Short mmCIF file of C-alpha atoms and ligand atoms in Angstrom, two decimals:
data_model
loop_
_atom_site.label_atom_id
_atom_site.label_comp_id
_atom_site.label_asym_id
_atom_site.label_seq_id
_atom_site.Cartn_x
_atom_site.Cartn_y
_atom_site.Cartn_z
CA UNK A 1 -0.04 0.22 0.04
CA UNK A 2 1.41 2.96 -0.48
CA UNK A 3 1.99 6.32 1.71
CA UNK A 4 0.86 9.95 0.02
CA UNK A 5 1.71 13.08 2.23
CA UNK A 6 -1.20 14.37 4.27
CA UNK A 7 -3.68 17.65 4.05
CA UNK A 8 -5.13 19.16 6.74
CA UNK A 9 -9.29 19.44 6.64
CA UNK A 10 -11.08 21.17 9.42
CA UNK A 11 -14.62 20.35 10.85
CA UNK A 12 -16.97 22.41 12.84
CA UNK A 13 -19.52 20.42 14.21
CA UNK A 14 -21.51 22.85 16.50
CA UNK A 15 -19.54 26.08 15.14
CA UNK A 16 -23.41 28.17 14.60
CA UNK A 17 -26.62 29.29 17.37
CA UNK A 18 -28.82 30.74 13.54
CA UNK A 19 -32.07 28.54 13.52
CA UNK A 20 -33.82 28.61 10.53
CA UNK A 21 -36.43 31.58 10.58
CA UNK A 22 -39.26 29.62 9.76
CA UNK A 23 -38.37 26.96 12.88
CA UNK A 24 -39.61 30.42 15.30
CA UNK A 25 -36.02 29.76 17.29
CA UNK A 26 -37.57 26.04 18.28
CA UNK A 27 -39.72 27.53 20.77
CA UNK A 28 -36.67 29.03 22.85
CA UNK A 29 -36.75 32.97 24.41
CA UNK A 30 -33.09 34.27 22.46
CA UNK A 31 -31.04 34.49 24.28
CA UNK A 32 -30.95 30.23 25.00
CA UNK A 33 -29.14 30.92 21.98
CA UNK A 34 -26.39 32.32 23.52
CA UNK A 35 -25.20 28.75 25.64
CA UNK A 36 -23.91 26.26 25.58
CA UNK A 37 -27.02 24.52 24.05
CA UNK A 38 -27.91 25.84 21.10
CA UNK A 39 -23.44 25.85 19.71
CA UNK A 40 -20.29 25.68 21.27
CA UNK A 41 -18.93 28.36 22.03
CA UNK A 42 -15.37 29.63 20.64
CA UNK A 43 -15.03 26.64 18.60
CA UNK A 44 -15.99 28.34 14.62
CA UNK A 45 -13.71 30.85 16.04
CA UNK A 46 -11.10 28.67 17.10
CA UNK A 47 -11.75 26.48 13.60
CA UNK A 48 -11.14 29.00 10.80
CA UNK A 49 -7.94 30.38 12.88
CA UNK A 50 -6.53 27.08 12.31
CA UNK A 51 -8.13 26.90 8.78
CA UNK A 52 -6.13 30.33 8.15
CA UNK A 53 -2.74 29.24 9.56
CA UNK A 54 -2.66 26.10 8.33
CA UNK A 55 -3.82 27.58 4.82
CA UNK A 56 -6.44 24.06 5.11
CA UNK A 57 -9.20 24.39 3.87
CA UNK A 58 -12.24 24.10 6.45
CA UNK A 59 -16.10 23.33 7.26
CA UNK A 60 -18.57 25.00 9.36
CA UNK A 61 -21.76 23.66 10.20
CA UNK A 62 -23.90 26.55 9.94
CA UNK A 63 -27.21 25.94 12.10
CA UNK A 64 -27.41 25.05 15.80
CA UNK A 65 -26.96 21.63 17.07
CA UNK A 66 -30.32 22.38 18.92
CA UNK A 67 -32.07 21.93 14.95
CA UNK A 68 -30.04 18.60 14.21
CA UNK A 69 -26.89 17.62 15.64
CA UNK A 70 -24.57 17.71 12.85
CA UNK A 71 -22.43 15.20 15.21
CA UNK A 72 -25.23 12.22 15.38
CA UNK A 73 -25.61 9.77 12.64
CA UNK A 74 -29.40 9.52 11.25
CA UNK A 75 -30.53 6.86 13.06
CA UNK A 76 -29.13 8.13 16.16
CA UNK A 77 -32.22 8.70 19.04
CA UNK A 78 -30.81 12.65 19.93
CA UNK A 79 -30.12 13.53 15.71
CA UNK A 80 -32.80 15.85 17.42
CA UNK A 81 -32.54 17.08 20.80
CA UNK A 82 -35.75 16.68 22.63
CA UNK A 83 -33.77 17.88 25.82
CA UNK A 84 -30.46 19.63 26.29
CA UNK A 85 -28.74 20.11 29.70
CA UNK A 86 -31.90 19.71 31.55
CA UNK A 87 -33.81 22.03 29.06
CA UNK A 88 -36.80 21.16 27.02
CA UNK A 89 -37.01 22.31 23.42
CA UNK A 90 -40.14 22.92 23.02
CA UNK A 91 -40.29 21.94 18.92
CA UNK A 92 -37.91 19.14 19.20
CA UNK A 93 -40.38 17.32 21.93
CA UNK A 94 -43.47 16.18 19.95
CA UNK A 95 -41.27 15.84 17.25
CA UNK A 96 -42.07 13.49 14.43
CA UNK A 97 -40.21 10.90 12.18
CA UNK A 98 -41.57 13.29 9.20
CA UNK A 99 -39.90 16.24 10.51
CA UNK A 100 -36.87 14.31 11.74
CA UNK A 101 -36.34 13.37 7.91
CA UNK A 102 -37.03 17.03 6.54
CA UNK A 103 -34.57 18.66 9.41
CA UNK A 104 -31.68 15.72 7.93
CA UNK A 105 -32.66 16.76 4.32
CA UNK A 106 -32.08 19.79 4.61
CA UNK A 107 -30.03 20.53 7.36
CA UNK A 108 -27.86 17.95 8.21
CA UNK A 109 -26.98 16.39 4.93
CA UNK A 110 -25.55 19.80 3.28
CA UNK A 111 -22.99 20.01 5.34
CA UNK A 112 -21.97 16.34 5.03
CA UNK A 113 -21.96 16.25 1.82
CA UNK A 114 -19.45 19.42 2.02
CA UNK A 115 -17.14 17.40 4.01
CA UNK A 116 -17.38 14.65 1.27
CA UNK A 117 -16.55 17.29 -1.56
CA UNK A 118 -13.64 18.83 0.06
CA UNK A 119 -11.94 15.05 1.41
CA UNK A 120 -12.70 14.38 -2.73
CA UNK A 121 -11.33 17.49 -3.61
CA UNK A 122 -7.71 16.81 -1.47
CA UNK A 123 -7.59 12.85 -2.75
CA UNK A 124 -7.74 13.93 -6.21
CA UNK A 125 -4.63 16.06 -5.25
CA UNK A 126 -2.70 13.05 -4.40
CA UNK A 127 -2.72 13.49 -0.62
CA UNK A 128 -4.77 12.17 2.38
CA UNK A 129 -6.73 13.92 4.10
CA UNK A 130 -6.01 13.90 8.17
CA UNK A 131 -9.76 15.40 9.41
CA UNK A 132 -9.52 17.41 12.80
CA UNK A 133 -12.50 17.46 14.35
CA UNK A 134 -12.95 21.32 16.46
CA UNK A 135 -15.61 21.22 19.36
CA UNK A 136 -15.71 22.97 22.83
CA UNK A 137 -16.77 21.94 26.21
CA UNK A 138 -18.91 23.59 29.17
CA UNK A 139 -15.94 24.14 32.44
CA UNK A 140 -18.90 23.33 34.45
CA UNK A 141 -20.86 20.15 33.99
CA UNK A 142 -23.91 19.05 35.90
CA UNK A 143 -22.04 20.99 39.39
CA UNK A 144 -19.17 19.64 38.87
CA UNK A 145 -15.85 21.74 37.35
CA UNK A 146 -13.79 20.11 35.14
CA UNK A 147 -10.04 19.77 35.03
CA UNK A 148 -9.28 19.60 31.51
CA UNK A 149 -8.35 22.66 29.29
CA UNK A 150 -8.51 20.65 25.94
CA UNK A 151 -9.42 16.83 25.37
CA UNK A 152 -8.52 14.51 22.74
CA UNK A 153 -11.73 12.18 22.00
CA UNK A 154 -10.79 8.98 19.50
CA UNK A 155 -12.41 5.71 18.39
CA UNK A 156 -10.08 3.03 16.81
CA UNK A 157 -7.50 4.34 14.98
CA UNK A 158 -4.85 6.66 17.43
CA UNK A 159 -2.69 6.89 14.92
CA UNK A 160 -2.64 10.66 15.84
CA UNK A 161 -5.28 11.26 18.48
CA UNK A 162 -2.13 9.43 20.20
CA UNK A 163 0.82 11.68 19.42
CA UNK A 164 -1.29 14.66 20.21
CA UNK A 165 -2.76 13.72 23.45
CA UNK A 166 1.47 12.86 24.26
CA UNK A 167 2.46 15.90 22.60
CA UNK A 168 0.15 18.59 24.59
CA UNK A 169 0.54 16.41 27.87
CA UNK A 170 4.71 18.26 27.51
CA UNK A 171 2.83 21.65 28.00
CA UNK A 172 3.18 22.74 31.33
CA UNK A 173 -0.06 23.34 33.60
CA UNK A 174 -2.79 21.45 31.07
CA UNK A 175 -4.71 18.19 31.67
CA UNK A 176 -5.19 16.48 28.80
CA UNK A 177 -8.60 14.32 28.82
CA UNK A 178 -7.90 10.78 26.73
CA UNK A 179 -11.68 10.61 25.76
CA UNK A 180 -12.51 12.82 28.22
CA UNK A 181 -15.23 15.05 28.44
CA UNK A 182 -16.75 12.65 26.55
CA UNK A 183 -15.88 9.01 24.38
CA UNK A 184 -15.30 9.61 20.44
CA UNK A 185 -16.62 6.00 19.73
CA UNK A 186 -19.81 6.81 18.85
CA UNK A 187 -21.34 4.99 15.23
CA UNK A 188 -22.28 7.29 12.86
CA UNK A 189 -21.23 10.32 14.72
CA UNK A 190 -18.65 12.68 12.04
CA UNK A 191 -15.37 11.24 13.04
CA UNK A 192 -17.53 8.09 12.58
CA UNK A 193 -18.68 8.84 9.11
CA UNK A 194 -15.84 10.60 7.38
CA UNK A 195 -12.98 9.30 9.86
CA UNK A 196 -13.01 6.27 10.42
CA UNK A 197 -15.24 5.13 7.48
CA UNK A 198 -12.69 6.59 5.23
CA UNK A 199 -9.31 5.21 6.32
CA UNK A 200 -8.37 8.86 6.99
CA UNK A 201 -6.10 9.75 10.13
CA UNK A 202 -8.34 11.86 12.24
CA UNK A 203 -8.59 13.55 15.83
CA UNK A 204 -11.25 15.34 17.42
CA UNK A 205 -9.98 18.05 20.14
CA UNK A 206 -12.82 19.35 22.46
CA UNK A 207 -11.53 22.66 23.92
CA UNK A 208 -12.81 24.45 27.49
CA UNK A 209 -14.54 26.92 25.89
CA UNK A 210 -13.37 29.56 28.75
CA UNK A 211 -9.90 28.79 26.80
CA UNK A 212 -11.54 30.25 24.08
CA UNK A 213 -14.13 33.18 25.09
CA UNK A 214 -12.73 35.84 23.36
CA UNK A 215 -10.25 37.05 19.70
CA UNK A 216 -7.51 37.21 21.66
CA UNK A 217 -7.86 34.19 23.62
CA UNK A 218 -9.06 31.96 20.32
CA UNK A 219 -5.70 33.02 18.46
CA UNK A 220 -3.36 31.75 21.27
CA UNK A 221 -5.31 28.80 22.05
CA UNK A 222 -4.22 28.19 17.69
CA UNK A 223 -1.34 29.10 18.26
CA UNK A 224 -0.46 26.43 20.83
CA UNK A 225 -2.34 23.64 18.68
CA UNK A 226 -0.79 24.53 15.67
CA UNK A 227 2.42 23.67 17.23
CA UNK A 228 1.08 20.48 18.69
CA UNK A 229 0.17 20.05 15.43
CA UNK A 230 2.65 20.52 13.46
CA UNK A 231 4.50 18.41 15.28
CA UNK A 232 2.55 15.17 15.45
CA UNK A 233 2.20 14.98 11.69
CA UNK A 234 5.69 15.36 11.19
CA UNK A 235 5.81 12.70 13.64
CA UNK A 236 3.05 10.81 11.78
CA UNK A 237 4.88 11.20 8.24
CA UNK A 238 3.27 10.83 5.45
CA UNK A 239 0.17 7.84 5.88
CA UNK A 240 -1.89 4.90 4.25
CA UNK A 241 -5.37 4.15 4.85
CA UNK A 242 -6.20 2.18 7.35
CA UNK A 243 -9.52 0.80 7.79
CA UNK A 244 -10.51 -0.44 11.46
CA UNK A 245 -14.27 -0.30 11.12
CA UNK A 246 -16.09 -3.22 8.52
CA UNK A 247 -17.11 -1.01 6.10
CA UNK A 248 -21.04 -0.29 6.22
CA UNK A 249 -23.66 0.45 3.91
CA UNK A 250 -23.38 4.62 3.03
CA UNK A 251 -26.75 4.64 0.99
CA UNK A 252 -27.67 3.62 4.36
CA UNK A 253 -25.44 6.63 5.74
CA UNK A 254 -26.31 8.63 3.37
CA UNK A 255 -29.99 8.82 2.69
CA UNK A 256 -32.07 10.06 5.07
CA UNK A 257 -35.76 8.03 3.91
CA UNK A 258 -33.49 5.18 4.82
CA UNK A 259 -34.49 5.67 7.66
CA UNK A 260 -38.26 4.55 7.90
CA UNK A 261 -38.71 0.73 7.71
CA UNK A 262 -35.31 -0.23 7.91
CA UNK A 263 -33.20 -2.72 9.60
CA UNK A 264 -29.53 -2.37 9.38
CA UNK A 265 -27.57 -5.29 9.34
CA UNK A 266 -25.52 -6.39 12.37
CA UNK A 267 -22.01 -6.16 12.55
CA UNK A 268 -21.63 -9.98 12.57
CA UNK A 269 -24.01 -10.44 9.64
CA UNK A 270 -21.94 -7.13 8.06
CA UNK A 271 -18.63 -9.37 8.67
CA UNK A 272 -19.63 -12.01 7.45
CA UNK A 273 -20.98 -10.59 3.90
CA UNK A 274 -17.63 -8.64 3.53
CA UNK A 275 -16.06 -12.28 4.41
CA UNK A 276 -17.86 -13.56 1.16
CA UNK A 277 -16.62 -10.75 -1.23
CA UNK A 278 -13.23 -11.13 0.28
CA UNK A 279 -13.62 -14.68 -0.83
CA UNK A 280 -15.33 -14.38 -4.31
CA UNK A 281 -12.53 -11.63 -5.09
CA UNK A 282 -9.99 -14.19 -4.76
CA UNK A 283 -11.39 -17.15 -6.47
CA UNK A 284 -12.03 -14.56 -9.35
CA UNK A 285 -8.51 -13.80 -9.19
CA UNK A 286 -7.74 -17.44 -9.24
CA UNK A 287 -9.55 -18.29 -12.29
CA UNK A 288 -8.96 -15.02 -14.30
CA UNK A 289 -5.01 -16.44 -14.13
CA UNK A 290 -4.33 -14.08 -16.96
CA UNK A 291 -4.74 -11.28 -15.68
CA UNK A 292 -1.13 -10.04 -14.50
CA UNK A 293 0.22 -8.89 -11.23
CA UNK A 294 2.14 -5.93 -12.82
CA UNK A 295 -0.78 -4.46 -15.51
CA UNK A 296 -3.45 -4.74 -11.90
CA UNK A 297 0.08 -2.82 -10.57
CA UNK A 298 -0.09 0.01 -12.30
CA UNK A 299 -3.45 0.14 -13.13
CA UNK A 300 -4.79 0.52 -9.85
CA UNK A 301 -1.68 0.26 -7.12
CA UNK A 302 -2.76 -3.58 -6.10
CA UNK A 303 -1.90 -6.67 -6.84
CA UNK A 304 -2.55 -10.23 -5.63
CA UNK A 305 1.01 -9.75 -3.40
CA UNK A 306 -1.32 -7.11 -1.53
CA UNK A 307 -4.24 -8.87 -1.06
CA UNK A 308 -1.71 -11.26 0.73
CA UNK A 309 0.09 -8.70 2.60
CA UNK A 310 -3.12 -7.26 4.16
CA UNK A 311 -3.97 -10.56 4.80
CA UNK A 312 -0.54 -10.86 7.06
CA UNK A 313 -1.56 -7.48 8.55
CA UNK A 314 -4.80 -8.00 9.65
CA UNK A 315 -3.42 -11.52 10.97
CA UNK A 316 -0.81 -9.39 12.65
CA UNK A 317 -3.31 -7.44 14.06
CA UNK A 318 -5.08 -10.43 16.31
CA UNK A 319 -1.29 -11.98 17.14
CA UNK A 320 -1.57 -14.69 14.38
CA UNK A 321 1.95 -14.67 12.47
CA UNK A 322 1.99 -15.79 8.84
CA UNK A 323 4.76 -15.61 7.19
CA UNK A 324 4.76 -13.18 3.22
CA UNK A 325 4.58 -16.45 1.52
CA UNK A 326 2.14 -18.47 3.77
CA UNK A 327 0.09 -15.61 3.59
CA UNK A 328 0.11 -14.75 -0.36
CA UNK A 329 -0.27 -18.44 -0.77
CA UNK A 330 -3.92 -17.96 0.89
CA UNK A 331 -4.72 -15.15 -2.38
CA UNK A 332 -2.77 -17.68 -4.88
CA UNK A 333 -4.42 -20.90 -3.98
CA UNK A 334 -0.59 -22.42 -4.34
CA UNK A 335 2.55 -20.92 -3.97
CA UNK A 336 3.48 -17.83 -5.01
CA UNK A 337 6.52 -19.50 -7.16
CA UNK A 338 4.81 -21.58 -8.28
CA UNK A 339 1.81 -19.43 -9.57
CA UNK A 340 4.53 -17.33 -10.63
CA UNK A 341 5.93 -20.72 -13.16
CA UNK A 342 2.77 -21.64 -14.00
CA UNK A 343 0.90 -17.80 -15.06
CA UNK A 344 3.17 -15.31 -15.10
CA UNK A 345 3.77 -13.26 -18.37
CA UNK A 346 6.70 -11.67 -19.16
CA UNK A 347 6.08 -7.78 -18.54
CA UNK A 348 6.43 -5.89 -21.33
CA UNK A 349 9.18 -3.02 -21.44
CA UNK A 350 6.13 -0.25 -21.41
CA UNK A 351 4.33 -2.09 -17.98
CA UNK A 352 8.16 -2.42 -16.26
CA UNK A 353 9.28 0.87 -17.23
CA UNK A 354 4.99 2.35 -15.99
CA UNK A 355 5.82 0.21 -12.86
CA UNK A 356 9.31 1.25 -11.84
CA UNK A 357 8.70 4.92 -12.06
CA UNK A 358 5.34 4.47 -9.91
CA UNK A 359 5.26 4.92 -5.77
CA UNK A 360 5.83 0.69 -4.97
CA UNK A 361 5.57 -0.41 -1.60
CA UNK A 362 5.81 -3.89 -1.94
CA UNK A 363 8.18 -6.86 -3.61
ZN1 ZN B 401 -19.30 20.32 19.44
#
């Protein structure tokens, strides 16, 4: 698998406290929208400041999280909050399923479509997007003072989160939350959907609101995070796609109308289906001995050997040691040397030249 340079994309799900006029402030008094229940105070300004420092693209949510929570999946029961911090949201309290779908279609889907567009744009430029999501949290929650200034949230892919936590811990007088004040493992949240499911490096940064209360403070925090992020990105170097969750149906994720009457497949069924597709791919490649590895590499950047190597890596993460040829044999259905003898044709000079030019990381 080839390693590619990375490029940052900044996201802010809870940047805005704006409610579309038609929704009549959701039945709340105006001052409710100055509080953290409506948005992440300071997060939008910090996201913009970071994007500017890195000259990176950013996507900021346009609507209050009380309209629809951009950091929840369509099927999440809290995608429209009926209650927030003990306060009832009048126009959400008895919201119907069609109205939820309506909110998702108009206010949730465009944000995620924009993120998808930005990711595609970076990928088209030959880079791996690194997603940084910025949120903020209240200093006091349910009467308890929170000890952290920053929290880094992550799920199963810690290649950016871990160094970021370690790096920030080196700063004096800082207490850094590791999956605090929240845990970053919610399925179908923004990082899950765009980071985990695309295999992209990502981290969610929670900043305590009192640290980013005005422009001056925002600028200081942006400076601190810029240095920390640059150190971590340098340490991480070029990246690969890393899938830590089974792929799910994007039509289910992407289409709010699938909310009705859908029964999402369970994880075991999904894994079995994926295994079946893999076996079919392997069977296909075993039958199509005319398809040469070098042509696959030149055209698509992977070949039978890569599949074998991915198999070996997947085994290794589960503590199962396979050697290179053993793993590749699972794909070939015979030893790689035997396959080579029986089916490998002499490569054309053009194919060899193209292969030599390409960024190949396997033998
Ligand atoms: Zn937030």
